Each structure stands twice: as structure tokens, then as C-alpha cells.
């Protein structure tokens, strides 16, 4: 009998400190009006000094475990999608395991920038479908504020910190119906944090800033819209579904104009789109599970409803998922 991966519980966490558009306008040449109209963002949450990705992940994971009625001992795989790991190693997943006390189970990190959560969801789904694992904790967590140049108005207004988590449980009913992953490394330079461990932070052939996010925003925007519009159509067609079969569209929260363009392609009213970007900006791997948890907790998303996820980000790496909650 096929074993599906079904969402048993969700959780999320945003750090306490809030940075509004008005605060940012005191620091760089921007305005609340520009940021709202171009991105839909009103504020973002910023991790306190010393507060790490694992700290955020732990809060989100505990809330997801509680919502699922599970304890850490029930978990047999921990996956953390992050671009901003606490340390070079051990993985944030192993650090999280230490906090939760679920010793002995498999734990590893996965990096696919803003698409990290969908990539991790796909891996968890395959572990469960294979029958090798029964209860998987999937976390998307990032402290993107740590890889931002706070003097660069083109990027600093876009990002924030946060974490979201789901518990996926083996079930005879879906669950995750389909996950589609894509990447095209030819676009690496359009969205990147140059420098790193192996290249080093001194790059002789690169004159630009290292260690902070560099983005050709306009080109990323156009490619994100065309790629995502095609992808959502493909995943529905491949599963024999119509737009009208989708109850909730839960997109990566990068820019409200990208989200509106995909919703238009799907002919979905914005009332069926979960948008949390105004409250926390782009939280990278955390953004889909944060939006999902918000709509589950406020009662919009109900058991038995069909959900569509999509994400696009650095790599480029992108993906989509169809689920029944
Ligand atoms: N405040 C005021 N003006 C600004 C700001 C700002 N914060 N930032 C840029 N501008 C100016 C520019 O300098 C430019 O001025 P000019 O016309 O005098 O040259 C003007 O505004 C327009 O700039 P554009 O870059 O063309 O603005 P655009 O409408 O494209 O919006 C944005 C920029 C919001 C970055 C958009 O391109 C975007 O959202 N891109 C995609 C981001 C994304 O999805 N990333 C993927 C996920 S992230 C990840 O994976 C890590």
C-alpha cells in the first residue's frame, strides 16, 4: 500500500524586533510609499544580536510538534532548509536535534535559497513514500538580515528573519500529491552572496561587495514571473487538476506583484491567496511555512482542502507542490 506524507501540524516564529519601512527610510534613501507599492512590504522582523537561525527554528519546531500532538521522540528525520546556517558545521539540523532532544534520528541541512522549503518538502515526501521514515520535521529558517548590506536600498528593504515548520506524517491518504523541483545555474550571478568558505572572502576576479546579497532585481523579477506562471500551469495539468480545484495558493513571499501575477495566471482571486509579505518581507526558506502556519492557525485553511505552493530564488532554484491539507 502506498504511504503518503501528510501534514500533521504546523508552527512558525518571528523574532521580536520589528523594523518598519519608516525606520528604514531613516537609514537609506527610500520611502514607505516606494517599498509598499513596489513590494507590498510594510515591516520585517530582525533577529536580536546573538539570536541565530537555530533559535528561530527551535521555536517554530516546538510549535509544530505541539500542533501535531507529537513529541520530539516521535521524529525520525529532521530537515532544515536554510541559507544562513549557525555554523559551517555541524548542520543546523543537528544543532536543532540537540535542542529538541530527539537524539539518534537522521538530521541534515538543505540549501536552495528561497526555494529551500519546497526542496526539503520533496525530500521528506520521498523518505516517507519509500517507507523508510514515518515522522519528519521539516523546517525552513533564515536570518537573512545577516547577509544584507544595510546601506543598499535595492536589497535591504526586501528581506527579514523568521522560521516555519511542518511535521509530515506517514498516512494512507495524501498529503503531498506532487512536488516539482527545478534549477538553472546559468543564472547564478543574478542573485547571489559572493564569497564563502571554499572561494574565500577575498575574490581576486570580483570587484563587488562580498558576504552580502547582490541582486539584479529587475531581471530576477521578470524571470520569476514567467517561470512561475508556466510552472503552476504545468503542475496542475500533470495532476489532471483545474485552477478551480485549488482552495489556497500559498506562494513564496518575495514581492506582492510577483504573487499577484501568478494568481492572475491561475485566475484565482486574491482572497484565495495567503499573503503575509506585508508583516515580514522575504524570509527566504521560512516564507512558505510561515504563510501556511498563519492561515492554518487563523482557520482559513481547513482539513481536506487543496493547497498549491510555489517558490523561486537564488540558483536559480524553483519549485512547486500540490497538497491536500
Ligand atoms: N527605494 C527607493 N527607490 C529604489 C529602491 C528603494 N528601496 N530600490 C531601488 N530604487 C530605485 C532604483 O534605483 C531605480 O531608480 P532609477 O529608475 O532612477 O534607476 C528605480 O527605483 C526602479 O528600480 P527597479 O530595480 O527597476 O525596481 P523594480 O520595480 O524592479 O523593483 C524589486 C525592485 C522590488 C527588487 C523587484 O525587482 C523585485 O522584487 N525583484 C525580485 C526579487 C525576488 O523575487 N527575488 C527572489 C527571491 S530572493 C532569494 O532567493 C534570496
Short mmCIF file of C-alpha atoms and ligand atoms in Angstrom, two decimals:
data_model
loop_
_atom_site.label_atom_id
_atom_site.label_comp_id
_atom_site.label_asym_id
_atom_site.label_seq_id
_atom_site.Cartn_x
_atom_site.Cartn_y
_atom_site.Cartn_z
CA UNK A 1 0.00 0.00 0.00
CA UNK A 2 1.32 3.45 -0.91
CA UNK A 3 2.37 5.50 2.04
CA UNK A 4 1.77 9.25 1.66
CA UNK A 5 3.20 12.21 3.58
CA UNK A 6 0.51 14.19 5.32
CA UNK A 7 0.83 17.43 7.31
CA UNK A 8 0.18 16.62 10.98
CA UNK A 9 0.99 20.08 12.36
CA UNK A 10 2.49 23.48 11.53
CA UNK A 11 4.38 26.10 13.52
CA UNK A 12 6.23 29.36 12.94
CA UNK A 13 8.21 32.01 14.71
CA UNK A 14 9.21 35.62 14.05
CA UNK A 15 11.84 37.38 16.18
CA UNK A 16 10.51 40.17 18.43
CA UNK A 17 12.34 43.13 16.92
CA UNK A 18 10.38 44.89 14.13
CA UNK A 19 11.94 47.16 11.51
CA UNK A 20 9.33 49.25 9.68
CA UNK A 21 9.59 50.96 6.31
CA UNK A 22 9.67 54.27 8.18
CA UNK A 23 12.65 53.04 10.23
CA UNK A 24 14.47 52.10 7.01
CA UNK A 25 13.72 55.48 5.45
CA UNK A 26 15.83 56.98 8.27
CA UNK A 27 18.79 54.81 7.21
CA UNK A 28 18.76 54.80 3.38
CA UNK A 29 17.26 56.88 0.57
CA UNK A 30 13.86 55.17 0.36
CA UNK A 31 10.27 55.72 1.47
CA UNK A 32 7.37 53.77 2.94
CA UNK A 33 5.40 54.58 -0.22
CA UNK A 34 8.09 53.17 -2.59
CA UNK A 35 8.51 49.96 -0.60
CA UNK A 36 4.75 49.35 -0.21
CA UNK A 37 3.86 49.97 -3.84
CA UNK A 38 6.87 48.13 -5.36
CA UNK A 39 6.94 45.15 -2.98
CA UNK A 40 3.89 45.05 -0.64
CA UNK A 41 6.19 45.01 2.40
CA UNK A 42 5.31 47.15 5.43
CA UNK A 43 7.71 45.77 8.04
CA UNK A 44 10.15 42.94 8.69
CA UNK A 45 11.37 41.13 11.83
CA UNK A 46 15.07 41.14 12.64
CA UNK A 47 16.83 38.62 14.90
CA UNK A 48 18.38 40.15 18.01
CA UNK A 49 22.14 40.18 18.42
CA UNK A 50 23.16 36.61 19.26
CA UNK A 51 19.80 35.17 18.13
CA UNK A 52 20.53 32.59 15.44
CA UNK A 53 18.73 30.61 12.74
CA UNK A 54 18.64 27.61 15.10
CA UNK A 55 16.95 29.72 17.80
CA UNK A 56 14.17 30.65 15.36
CA UNK A 57 13.96 27.07 14.03
CA UNK A 58 13.61 25.70 17.57
CA UNK A 59 10.59 27.91 18.33
CA UNK A 60 8.87 27.02 15.05
CA UNK A 61 9.63 23.30 15.50
CA UNK A 62 8.24 23.22 19.06
CA UNK A 63 5.03 24.90 17.91
CA UNK A 64 4.66 22.44 15.01
CA UNK A 65 5.23 19.47 17.34
CA UNK A 66 2.63 20.82 19.75
CA UNK A 67 0.11 21.40 16.93
CA UNK A 68 0.70 17.83 15.68
CA UNK A 69 0.36 16.38 19.19
CA UNK A 70 3.79 14.76 18.82
CA UNK A 71 6.93 14.78 20.95
CA UNK A 72 10.48 15.10 19.66
CA UNK A 73 10.99 11.38 20.33
CA UNK A 74 8.43 10.59 17.60
CA UNK A 75 10.56 12.28 14.90
CA UNK A 76 12.79 10.03 12.77
CA UNK A 77 14.22 12.67 10.38
CA UNK A 78 14.97 16.38 10.79
CA UNK A 79 15.45 18.53 7.69
CA UNK A 80 16.38 22.19 7.95
CA UNK A 81 16.26 24.33 4.80
CA UNK A 82 18.48 27.34 5.32
CA UNK A 83 20.99 29.58 3.57
CA UNK A 84 22.11 31.13 6.86
CA UNK A 85 23.28 28.20 8.98
CA UNK A 86 24.54 28.93 12.51
CA UNK A 87 27.90 27.30 11.86
CA UNK A 88 29.93 25.85 8.96
CA UNK A 89 29.27 22.54 10.69
CA UNK A 90 27.57 20.81 12.44
CA UNK A 91 24.43 21.37 10.40
CA UNK A 92 21.66 23.50 11.87
CA UNK A 93 19.55 20.32 11.79
CA UNK A 94 21.99 18.62 14.20
CA UNK A 95 22.08 21.71 16.43
CA UNK A 96 18.27 21.70 16.41
CA UNK A 97 18.19 18.00 17.26
CA UNK A 98 20.35 18.74 20.32
CA UNK A 99 17.83 21.39 21.45
CA UNK A 100 14.81 19.13 20.88
CA UNK A 101 16.39 16.03 22.37
CA UNK A 102 15.38 13.67 19.56
CA UNK A 103 18.80 12.00 19.63
CA UNK A 104 19.71 9.33 17.12
CA UNK A 105 17.41 10.20 14.25
CA UNK A 106 18.82 11.38 10.91
CA UNK A 107 19.31 15.15 10.58
CA UNK A 108 20.69 17.29 7.78
CA UNK A 109 20.51 20.74 6.19
CA UNK A 110 19.49 21.56 2.66
CA UNK A 111 20.29 24.79 0.80
CA UNK A 112 18.19 26.05 -2.09
CA UNK A 113 17.87 29.73 -1.07
CA UNK A 114 14.24 30.91 -1.19
CA UNK A 115 13.10 27.55 -2.60
CA UNK A 116 14.63 25.62 0.30
CA UNK A 117 11.34 24.70 1.94
CA UNK A 118 9.90 23.15 -1.24
CA UNK A 119 13.15 21.23 -1.82
CA UNK A 120 13.06 19.94 1.78
CA UNK A 121 9.36 19.06 1.47
CA UNK A 122 10.19 16.99 -1.60
CA UNK A 123 12.99 15.13 0.19
CA UNK A 124 10.75 14.43 3.20
CA UNK A 125 7.95 13.23 0.93
CA UNK A 126 10.30 10.75 -0.77
CA UNK A 127 11.65 9.42 2.54
CA UNK A 128 8.10 8.82 3.73
CA UNK A 129 6.82 7.36 0.44
CA UNK A 130 9.75 4.92 0.41
CA UNK A 131 8.56 3.58 3.77
CA UNK A 132 11.92 4.22 5.44
CA UNK A 133 10.65 7.08 7.66
CA UNK A 134 7.35 7.84 9.37
CA UNK A 135 7.58 11.27 11.03
CA UNK A 136 9.65 14.06 9.52
CA UNK A 137 10.24 17.53 10.91
CA UNK A 138 10.75 19.96 8.01
CA UNK A 139 11.92 23.46 8.96
CA UNK A 140 12.56 26.49 6.77
CA UNK A 141 14.55 29.05 8.74
CA UNK A 142 16.74 32.00 7.82
CA UNK A 143 18.39 35.02 9.39
CA UNK A 144 18.76 36.80 6.06
CA UNK A 145 19.46 40.08 7.88
CA UNK A 146 22.99 38.70 8.40
CA UNK A 147 23.72 38.63 4.64
CA UNK A 148 22.29 42.05 3.82
CA UNK A 149 24.18 45.28 3.16
CA UNK A 150 22.05 47.66 5.23
CA UNK A 151 23.27 50.60 3.13
CA UNK A 152 22.00 49.04 -0.14
CA UNK A 153 18.42 50.25 -0.61
CA UNK A 154 17.88 47.88 -3.55
CA UNK A 155 18.08 44.82 -1.28
CA UNK A 156 17.81 45.85 2.40
CA UNK A 157 14.12 46.75 2.14
CA UNK A 158 13.19 43.27 0.88
CA UNK A 159 14.30 40.76 3.49
CA UNK A 160 13.54 39.73 7.10
CA UNK A 161 14.21 36.88 9.53
CA UNK A 162 11.89 34.03 10.53
CA UNK A 163 11.19 30.30 10.71
CA UNK A 164 8.37 27.95 9.82
CA UNK A 165 7.97 24.21 10.36
CA UNK A 166 5.74 21.28 9.48
CA UNK A 167 5.50 17.76 10.84
CA UNK A 168 4.96 15.32 7.98
CA UNK A 169 3.46 12.01 9.00
CA UNK A 170 3.08 8.73 7.07
CA UNK A 171 -0.57 8.27 6.11
CA UNK A 172 -2.72 6.11 3.86
CA UNK A 173 -4.24 9.33 2.41
CA UNK A 174 -2.39 12.18 0.66
CA UNK A 175 -0.95 14.54 1.84
CA UNK A 176 1.67 15.69 -0.52
CA UNK A 177 0.41 14.87 -4.04
CA UNK A 178 3.24 16.15 -6.18
CA UNK A 179 6.40 18.23 -5.82
CA UNK A 180 8.33 19.57 -8.81
CA UNK A 181 11.87 20.92 -8.47
CA UNK A 182 13.96 22.86 -10.99
CA UNK A 183 17.25 24.76 -11.14
CA UNK A 184 19.33 26.62 -13.70
CA UNK A 185 22.81 27.53 -12.53
CA UNK A 186 23.41 29.75 -15.57
CA UNK A 187 21.58 32.47 -13.64
CA UNK A 188 23.75 32.21 -10.52
CA UNK A 189 25.14 35.73 -10.85
CA UNK A 190 21.75 37.46 -10.97
CA UNK A 191 21.12 36.68 -7.30
CA UNK A 192 23.99 35.72 -5.03
CA UNK A 193 26.04 36.26 -1.90
CA UNK A 194 29.57 36.29 -3.36
CA UNK A 195 32.39 34.75 -1.34
CA UNK A 196 32.34 31.81 1.01
CA UNK A 197 34.30 29.06 2.66
CA UNK A 198 35.99 27.45 -0.33
CA UNK A 199 36.37 30.53 -2.54
CA UNK A 200 37.37 32.60 0.46
CA UNK A 201 36.13 36.08 1.17
CA UNK A 202 38.82 37.78 -0.91
CA UNK A 203 37.87 37.25 -4.55
CA UNK A 204 40.64 38.49 -6.89
CA UNK A 205 38.42 38.40 -10.02
CA UNK A 206 35.42 40.10 -8.42
CA UNK A 207 35.40 43.80 -7.61
CA UNK A 208 31.95 43.98 -5.96
CA UNK A 209 30.94 43.50 -2.32
CA UNK A 210 31.28 40.03 -0.77
CA UNK A 211 29.31 38.41 2.03
CA UNK A 212 26.08 40.30 1.28
CA UNK A 213 23.18 39.74 -1.10
CA UNK A 214 23.71 41.08 -4.63
CA UNK A 215 20.68 41.03 -6.88
CA UNK A 216 19.77 42.28 -10.34
CA UNK A 217 16.23 42.79 -9.07
CA UNK A 218 14.55 43.73 -12.29
CA UNK A 219 15.90 40.72 -14.22
CA UNK A 220 15.08 38.37 -11.32
CA UNK A 221 11.57 39.81 -11.21
CA UNK A 222 10.85 39.16 -14.90
CA UNK A 223 12.30 35.64 -14.87
CA UNK A 224 10.47 34.78 -11.63
CA UNK A 225 7.10 35.83 -13.09
CA UNK A 226 7.46 33.99 -16.42
CA UNK A 227 8.96 30.85 -14.85
CA UNK A 228 6.39 30.63 -12.06
CA UNK A 229 3.44 31.31 -14.34
CA UNK A 230 4.49 28.39 -16.56
CA UNK A 231 5.27 26.12 -13.60
CA UNK A 232 1.92 26.45 -11.81
CA UNK A 233 0.13 25.60 -15.06
CA UNK A 234 2.38 22.56 -15.56
CA UNK A 235 1.86 21.05 -12.10
CA UNK A 236 -1.93 21.41 -12.33
CA UNK A 237 -2.05 19.86 -15.82
CA UNK A 238 0.25 16.99 -14.83
CA UNK A 239 -2.11 16.12 -11.98
CA UNK A 240 -5.31 16.50 -14.03
CA UNK A 241 -6.44 19.47 -11.95
CA UNK A 242 -8.10 22.77 -12.86
CA UNK A 243 -7.43 26.14 -11.23
CA UNK A 244 -10.84 25.78 -9.58
CA UNK A 245 -9.62 22.67 -7.70
CA UNK A 246 -7.19 24.82 -5.68
CA UNK A 247 -8.59 26.13 -2.40
CA UNK A 248 -5.50 28.05 -1.28
CA UNK A 249 -2.43 29.32 -3.08
CA UNK A 250 0.47 29.65 -0.60
CA UNK A 251 3.33 31.30 -2.51
CA UNK A 252 6.85 32.28 -1.56
CA UNK A 253 6.59 35.83 -0.23
CA UNK A 254 9.16 37.82 -2.25
CA UNK A 255 7.10 40.56 -3.86
CA UNK A 256 3.33 41.12 -3.85
CA UNK A 257 3.48 42.00 -7.56
CA UNK A 258 5.01 38.58 -8.37
CA UNK A 259 2.30 36.89 -6.26
CA UNK A 260 -0.47 38.88 -8.00
CA UNK A 261 0.90 37.95 -11.44
CA UNK A 262 0.85 34.22 -10.62
CA UNK A 263 -2.64 34.46 -9.08
CA UNK A 264 -3.83 36.17 -12.27
CA UNK A 265 -2.38 33.33 -14.39
CA UNK A 266 -4.26 30.89 -12.13
CA UNK A 267 -7.43 33.03 -12.35
CA UNK A 268 -7.53 32.84 -8.57
CA UNK A 269 -8.99 35.78 -6.61
CA UNK A 270 -6.52 37.27 -4.13
CA UNK A 271 -8.95 36.20 -1.37
CA UNK A 272 -7.69 32.63 -2.01
CA UNK A 273 -4.04 33.64 -1.83
CA UNK A 274 -2.24 33.60 1.52
CA UNK A 275 -0.09 36.73 1.71
CA UNK A 276 2.00 37.53 4.77
CA UNK A 277 4.66 39.58 3.00
CA UNK A 278 3.41 42.87 4.49
CA UNK A 279 4.23 41.68 8.01
CA UNK A 280 7.65 40.10 7.46
CA UNK A 281 9.03 40.66 3.95
CA UNK A 282 11.01 37.92 2.23
CA UNK A 283 12.12 35.42 4.89
CA UNK A 284 13.71 33.08 2.29
CA UNK A 285 13.24 29.39 3.22
CA UNK A 286 10.84 30.35 6.03
CA UNK A 287 8.32 32.18 3.91
CA UNK A 288 6.03 29.35 2.73
CA UNK A 289 5.78 27.56 6.11
CA UNK A 290 5.24 30.94 7.83
CA UNK A 291 2.35 31.74 5.47
CA UNK A 292 0.96 28.21 5.78
CA UNK A 293 1.03 28.30 9.58
CA UNK A 294 -0.63 31.74 9.64
CA UNK A 295 -3.57 30.55 7.51
CA UNK A 296 -3.90 27.24 9.40
CA UNK A 297 -3.98 28.99 12.77
CA UNK A 298 -6.45 31.70 11.73
CA UNK A 299 -8.79 28.99 10.41
CA UNK A 300 -8.67 29.83 6.69
CA UNK A 301 -7.01 26.54 5.70
CA UNK A 302 -9.19 23.58 6.65
CA UNK A 303 -8.60 19.81 6.54
CA UNK A 304 -9.32 18.28 3.12
CA UNK A 305 -8.56 21.47 1.17
CA UNK A 306 -6.15 21.56 -1.76
CA UNK A 307 -3.06 23.75 -1.48
CA UNK A 308 -0.60 24.95 -4.11
CA UNK A 309 2.88 26.13 -3.10
CA UNK A 310 5.50 27.78 -5.33
CA UNK A 311 8.91 29.33 -4.76
CA UNK A 312 11.68 30.94 -6.79
CA UNK A 313 15.11 32.10 -5.67
CA UNK A 314 18.89 32.10 -5.84
CA UNK A 315 20.47 29.47 -8.06
CA UNK A 316 18.13 29.95 -9.76
CA UNK A 317 16.26 27.18 -7.97
CA UNK A 318 12.48 26.96 -8.09
CA UNK A 319 9.72 24.52 -7.37
CA UNK A 320 6.04 23.88 -6.76
CA UNK A 321 3.98 21.50 -4.64
CA UNK A 322 0.39 20.26 -4.60
CA UNK A 323 -1.00 19.02 -1.28
CA UNK A 324 -4.22 18.16 0.41
CA UNK A 325 -4.14 19.55 3.95
N1 LIG B 1 13.69 52.92 -2.51
C1 LIG B 1 13.56 53.86 -3.49
N2 LIG B 1 13.97 53.66 -4.75
C2 LIG B 1 14.56 52.49 -5.02
C3 LIG B 1 14.75 51.49 -4.06
C4 LIG B 1 14.29 51.75 -2.75
N3 LIG B 1 14.40 50.84 -1.76
N4 LIG B 1 15.35 50.42 -4.65
C5 LIG B 1 15.54 50.75 -5.94
N5 LIG B 1 15.08 52.01 -6.16
C6 LIG B 1 15.06 52.76 -7.41
C7 LIG B 1 16.12 52.30 -8.39
O1 LIG B 1 17.36 52.92 -8.12
C8 LIG B 1 15.52 52.73 -9.73
O2 LIG B 1 15.77 54.11 -9.88
P1 LIG B 1 16.10 54.72 -11.35
O3 LIG B 1 14.87 54.46 -12.16
O4 LIG B 1 16.34 56.15 -11.05
O5 LIG B 1 17.29 53.96 -11.84
C9 LIG B 1 14.01 52.56 -9.52
O6 LIG B 1 13.82 52.53 -8.08
C10 LIG B 1 13.44 51.30 -10.14
O7 LIG B 1 14.30 50.20 -9.80
P2 LIG B 1 13.96 48.73 -10.26
O8 LIG B 1 15.01 47.81 -9.75
O9 LIG B 1 13.69 48.73 -11.74
O10 LIG B 1 12.59 48.50 -9.48
P3 LIG B 1 11.60 47.29 -9.57
O11 LIG B 1 10.25 47.78 -9.87
O12 LIG B 1 12.15 46.17 -10.40
O13 LIG B 1 11.56 46.78 -8.05
C11 LIG B 1 12.48 44.99 -6.73
C12 LIG B 1 12.75 46.33 -7.45
C13 LIG B 1 11.45 45.24 -5.66
C14 LIG B 1 13.77 44.49 -6.14
C15 LIG B 1 11.94 43.96 -7.75
O14 LIG B 1 12.76 43.96 -8.91
C16 LIG B 1 11.88 42.53 -7.21
O15 LIG B 1 11.08 42.22 -6.36
N6 LIG B 1 12.71 41.62 -7.78
C17 LIG B 1 12.62 40.18 -7.48
C18 LIG B 1 13.09 39.81 -6.11
C19 LIG B 1 12.94 38.31 -5.93
O16 LIG B 1 11.91 37.73 -6.20
N7 LIG B 1 14.00 37.64 -5.53
C20 LIG B 1 13.94 36.17 -5.50
C21 LIG B 1 13.88 35.65 -4.16
S1 LIG B 1 15.22 36.19 -3.16
C22 LIG B 1 16.27 34.81 -2.87
O17 LIG B 1 16.22 33.78 -3.45
C23 LIG B 1 17.37 35.04 -1.87
#
